[in-house]
Amino acid sequence: MKQTGTPATVVSDDLDRKKKRKSVGKLLFKVGERIGIVEQTHLAPEFIVDIEKYYKYQEDIDKLVDRLEFVLQNDETILRQGFIECGEKADPYEIFAENIKALRPFHKKNIQTSLIQIEAVIRRLAIMNREMQTKGRRSIRKMRRFVTQEQLAMIEAQKKLMQARDIMDVARHELKQTRTTETVEIKGKYYERTVSEFDQQAARVAAFIEHLPIIKEEHQKELFDVCPMFLRNF
């Protein structure tokens, strides 16, 4: 049955099913085993699915960032150092252009003219390559921030949600065990407060999920901004 006042939850009637459920992000606590015989509130299945989709998207973006980094910079040594752009005058096109310049005096004048033109083209490629890497790095940083900072914030919000769920379940259990009218009133008000706190925390978690479509659009714009530039240049 559904918990009154908690639209994102479902109350379990079977304690044995608690042992079989799968955790979301490995953060679901087994209250029945930890606190005693407490009827546990479960997150609604569709809410769990949305949370799993959120984490799955974070994993996909993490992989995309790794691949995009390698497209922008093929030298794994530079990537391992945490950079996208090469050092000054260390871009392969820049090195190639310098080599052509160094070899130019050893050729006839008519060949030198062609080499000057080739050198100019290669230097232009070096400039475009750096521009693409700089722009790509900025986009990658935004997506990487989503994978790291946003993920930590989501995990923390979900952890607090489970803690609020624990407190609410215990408060409900204590209310059911109460026998005197005066105590029922006190326990009832406390339970209502825990329900409200749980719903507020559930709304915070839901906000991450609700904001995901906007985040996806931002990431798509960043990706489409970088990839056409790469295709135009090469």
mmCIF file with all atom_site columns, N, CA, C and O in Angstrom, residues 142-163:
data_model
loop_
_atom_site.group_PDB
_atom_site.id
_atom_site.type_symbol
_atom_site.label_atom_id
_atom_site.label_alt_id
_atom_site.label_comp_id
_atom_site.label_asym_id
_atom_site.label_entity_id
_atom_site.label_seq_id
_atom_site.pdbx_PDB_ins_code
_atom_site.Cartn_x
_atom_site.Cartn_y
_atom_site.Cartn_z
_atom_site.occupancy
_atom_site.B_iso_or_equiv
_atom_site.pdbx_formal_charge
_atom_site.auth_seq_id
_atom_site.auth_comp_id
_atom_site.auth_asym_id
_atom_site.auth_atom_id
_atom_site.pdbx_PDB_model_num
ATOM 1  N N  . LYS A 1 142 ? 33.122 20.709 -18.733 1.00 0.00 ? 142 LYS A N  1
ATOM 2  C CA . LYS A 1 142 ? 31.730 20.823 -18.293 1.00 0.00 ? 142 LYS A CA 1
ATOM 3  C C  . LYS A 1 142 ? 31.117 19.442 -18.089 1.00 0.00 ? 142 LYS A C  1
ATOM 4  O O  . LYS A 1 142 ? 30.426 19.197 -17.100 1.00 0.00 ? 142 LYS A O  1
ATOM 5  N N  . MET A 1 143 ? 31.362 18.547 -19.025 1.00 0.00 ? 143 MET A N  1
ATOM 6  C CA . MET A 1 143 ? 30.812 17.199 -18.899 1.00 0.00 ? 143 MET A CA 1
ATOM 7  C C  . MET A 1 143 ? 31.488 16.440 -17.765 1.00 0.00 ? 143 MET A C  1
ATOM 8  O O  . MET A 1 143 ? 30.844 15.689 -17.036 1.00 0.00 ? 143 MET A O  1
ATOM 9  N N  . ARG A 1 144 ? 32.795 16.639 -17.621 1.00 0.00 ? 144 ARG A N  1
ATOM 10 C CA . ARG A 1 144 ? 33.520 15.968 -16.542 1.00 0.00 ? 144 ARG A CA 1
ATOM 11 C C  . ARG A 1 144 ? 33.037 16.453 -15.184 1.00 0.00 ? 144 ARG A C  1
ATOM 12 O O  . ARG A 1 144 ? 32.936 15.683 -14.232 1.00 0.00 ? 144 ARG A O  1
ATOM 13 N N  . ARG A 1 145 ? 32.714 17.744 -15.102 1.00 0.00 ? 145 ARG A N  1
ATOM 14 C CA . ARG A 1 145 ? 32.180 18.286 -13.852 1.00 0.00 ? 145 ARG A CA 1
ATOM 15 C C  . ARG A 1 145 ? 30.853 17.612 -13.499 1.00 0.00 ? 145 ARG A C  1
ATOM 16 O O  . ARG A 1 145 ? 30.564 17.349 -12.334 1.00 0.00 ? 145 ARG A O  1
ATOM 17 N N  . PHE A 1 146 ? 30.061 17.321 -14.524 1.00 0.00 ? 146 PHE A N  1
ATOM 18 C CA . PHE A 1 146 ? 28.793 16.630 -14.296 1.00 0.00 ? 146 PHE A CA 1
ATOM 19 C C  . PHE A 1 146 ? 29.041 15.237 -13.736 1.00 0.00 ? 146 PHE A C  1
ATOM 20 O O  . PHE A 1 146 ? 28.344 14.784 -12.823 1.00 0.00 ? 146 PHE A O  1
ATOM 21 N N  . VAL A 1 147 ? 30.040 14.556 -14.267 1.00 0.00 ? 147 VAL A N  1
ATOM 22 C CA . VAL A 1 147 ? 30.327 13.185 -13.842 1.00 0.00 ? 147 VAL A CA 1
ATOM 23 C C  . VAL A 1 147 ? 30.860 13.144 -12.409 1.00 0.00 ? 147 VAL A C  1
ATOM 24 O O  . VAL A 1 147 ? 30.544 12.236 -11.642 1.00 0.00 ? 147 VAL A O  1
ATOM 25 N N  . THR A 1 148 ? 31.671 14.132 -12.034 1.00 0.00 ? 148 THR A N  1
ATOM 26 C CA . THR A 1 148 ? 32.305 14.104 -10.712 1.00 0.00 ? 148 THR A CA 1
ATOM 27 C C  . THR A 1 148 ? 31.477 14.845 -9.667  1.00 0.00 ? 148 THR A C  1
ATOM 28 O O  . THR A 1 148 ? 30.890 14.239 -8.775  1.00 0.00 ? 148 THR A O  1
ATOM 29 N N  . GLN A 1 149 ? 31.395 16.154 -9.782  1.00 0.00 ? 149 GLN A N  1
ATOM 30 C CA . GLN A 1 149 ? 30.725 16.960 -8.760  1.00 0.00 ? 149 GLN A CA 1
ATOM 31 C C  . GLN A 1 149 ? 29.233 16.648 -8.663  1.00 0.00 ? 149 GLN A C  1
ATOM 32 O O  . GLN A 1 149 ? 28.688 16.496 -7.570  1.00 0.00 ? 149 GLN A O  1
ATOM 33 N N  . GLU A 1 150 ? 28.579 16.556 -9.812  1.00 0.00 ? 150 GLU A N  1
ATOM 34 C CA . GLU A 1 150 ? 27.136 16.296 -9.811  1.00 0.00 ? 150 GLU A CA 1
ATOM 35 C C  . GLU A 1 150 ? 26.836 14.912 -9.234  1.00 0.00 ? 150 GLU A C  1
ATOM 36 O O  . GLU A 1 150 ? 25.866 14.723 -8.501  1.00 0.00 ? 150 GLU A O  1
ATOM 37 N N  . GLN A 1 151 ? 27.685 13.957 -9.566  1.00 0.00 ? 151 GLN A N  1
ATOM 38 C CA . GLN A 1 151 ? 27.473 12.601 -9.068  1.00 0.00 ? 151 GLN A CA 1
ATOM 39 C C  . GLN A 1 151 ? 27.606 12.548 -7.548  1.00 0.00 ? 151 GLN A C  1
ATOM 40 O O  . GLN A 1 151 ? 26.797 11.916 -6.867  1.00 0.00 ? 151 GLN A O  1
ATOM 41 N N  . LEU A 1 152 ? 28.610 13.223 -7.008  1.00 0.00 ? 152 LEU A N  1
ATOM 42 C CA . LEU A 1 152 ? 28.800 13.243 -5.557  1.00 0.00 ? 152 LEU A CA 1
ATOM 43 C C  . LEU A 1 152 ? 27.612 13.903 -4.862  1.00 0.00 ? 152 LEU A C  1
ATOM 44 O O  . LEU A 1 152 ? 27.164 13.441 -3.807  1.00 0.00 ? 152 LEU A O  1
ATOM 45 N N  . ALA A 1 153 ? 27.112 14.979 -5.466  1.00 0.00 ? 153 ALA A N  1
ATOM 46 C CA . ALA A 1 153 ? 25.956 15.671 -4.884  1.00 0.00 ? 153 ALA A CA 1
ATOM 47 C C  . ALA A 1 153 ? 24.724 14.775 -4.906  1.00 0.00 ? 153 ALA A C  1
ATOM 48 O O  . ALA A 1 153 ? 23.942 14.744 -3.946  1.00 0.00 ? 153 ALA A O  1
ATOM 49 N N  . MET A 1 154 ? 24.550 14.035 -5.995  1.00 0.00 ? 154 MET A N  1
ATOM 50 C CA . MET A 1 154 ? 23.409 13.129 -6.113  1.00 0.00 ? 154 MET A CA 1
ATOM 51 C C  . MET A 1 154 ? 23.510 11.998 -5.087  1.00 0.00 ? 154 MET A C  1
ATOM 52 O O  . MET A 1 154 ? 22.523 11.643 -4.429  1.00 0.00 ? 154 MET A O  1
ATOM 53 N N  . ILE A 1 155 ? 24.688 11.430 -4.935  1.00 0.00 ? 155 ILE A N  1
ATOM 54 C CA . ILE A 1 155 ? 24.885 10.344 -3.971  1.00 0.00 ? 155 ILE A CA 1
ATOM 55 C C  . ILE A 1 155 ? 24.597 10.830 -2.555  1.00 0.00 ? 155 ILE A C  1
ATOM 56 O O  . ILE A 1 155 ? 23.946 10.139 -1.762  1.00 0.00 ? 155 ILE A O  1
ATOM 57 N N  . GLU A 1 156 ? 25.068 12.031 -2.230  1.00 0.00 ? 156 GLU A N  1
ATOM 58 C CA . GLU A 1 156 ? 24.841 12.586 -0.899  1.00 0.00 ? 156 GLU A CA 1
ATOM 59 C C  . GLU A 1 156 ? 23.353 12.838 -0.656  1.00 0.00 ? 156 GLU A C  1
ATOM 60 O O  . GLU A 1 156 ? 22.831 12.544 0.430   1.00 0.00 ? 156 GLU A O  1
ATOM 61 N N  . ALA A 1 157 ? 22.668 13.369 -1.670  1.00 0.00 ? 157 ALA A N  1
ATOM 62 C CA . ALA A 1 157 ? 21.227 13.624 -1.539  1.00 0.00 ? 157 ALA A CA 1
ATOM 63 C C  . ALA A 1 157 ? 20.461 12.319 -1.365  1.00 0.00 ? 157 ALA A C  1
ATOM 64 O O  . ALA A 1 157 ? 19.521 12.233 -0.567  1.00 0.00 ? 157 ALA A O  1
ATOM 65 N N  . GLN A 1 158 ? 20.871 11.293 -2.089  1.00 0.00 ? 158 GLN A N  1
ATOM 66 C CA . GLN A 1 158 ? 20.198 9.999  -1.981  1.00 0.00 ? 158 GLN A CA 1
ATOM 67 C C  . GLN A 1 158 ? 20.472 9.358  -0.622  1.00 0.00 ? 158 GLN A C  1
ATOM 68 O O  . GLN A 1 158 ? 19.592 8.724  -0.028  1.00 0.00 ? 158 GLN A O  1
ATOM 69 N N  . LYS A 1 159 ? 21.682 9.531  -0.127  1.00 0.00 ? 159 LYS A N  1
ATOM 70 C CA . LYS A 1 159 ? 22.023 8.994  1.192   1.00 0.00 ? 159 LYS A CA 1
ATOM 71 C C  . LYS A 1 159 ? 21.165 9.646  2.278   1.00 0.00 ? 159 LYS A C  1
ATOM 72 O O  . LYS A 1 159 ? 20.641 8.967  3.174   1.00 0.00 ? 159 LYS A O  1
ATOM 73 N N  . LYS A 1 160 ? 21.001 10.962 2.183   1.00 0.00 ? 160 LYS A N  1
ATOM 74 C CA . LYS A 1 160 ? 20.168 11.672 3.149   1.00 0.00 ? 160 LYS A CA 1
ATOM 75 C C  . LYS A 1 160 ? 18.705 11.244 3.028   1.00 0.00 ? 160 LYS A C  1
ATOM 76 O O  . LYS A 1 160 ? 17.980 11.205 4.028   1.00 0.00 ? 160 LYS A O  1
ATOM 77 N N  . LEU A 1 161 ? 18.282 10.925 1.811   1.00 0.00 ? 161 LEU A N  1
ATOM 78 C CA . LEU A 1 161 ? 16.912 10.443 1.612   1.00 0.00 ? 161 LEU A CA 1
ATOM 79 C C  . LEU A 1 161 ? 16.698 9.125  2.341   1.00 0.00 ? 161 LEU A C  1
ATOM 80 O O  . LEU A 1 161 ? 15.675 8.923  3.002   1.00 0.00 ? 161 LEU A O  1
ATOM 81 N N  . MET A 1 162 ? 17.660 8.224  2.233   1.00 0.00 ? 162 MET A N  1
ATOM 82 C CA . MET A 1 162 ? 17.536 6.939  2.911   1.00 0.00 ? 162 MET A CA 1
ATOM 83 C C  . MET A 1 162 ? 17.572 7.102  4.434   1.00 0.00 ? 162 MET A C  1
ATOM 84 O O  . MET A 1 162 ? 16.873 6.399  5.163   1.00 0.00 ? 162 MET A O  1
ATOM 85 N N  . GLN A 1 163 ? 18.371 8.050  4.896   1.00 0.00 ? 163 GLN A N  1
ATOM 86 C CA . GLN A 1 163 ? 18.419 8.310  6.334   1.00 0.00 ? 163 GLN A CA 1
ATOM 87 C C  . GLN A 1 163 ? 17.088 8.877  6.821   1.00 0.00 ? 163 GLN A C  1
ATOM 88 O O  . GLN A 1 163 ? 16.592 8.501  7.888   1.00 0.00 ? 163 GLN A O  1
#
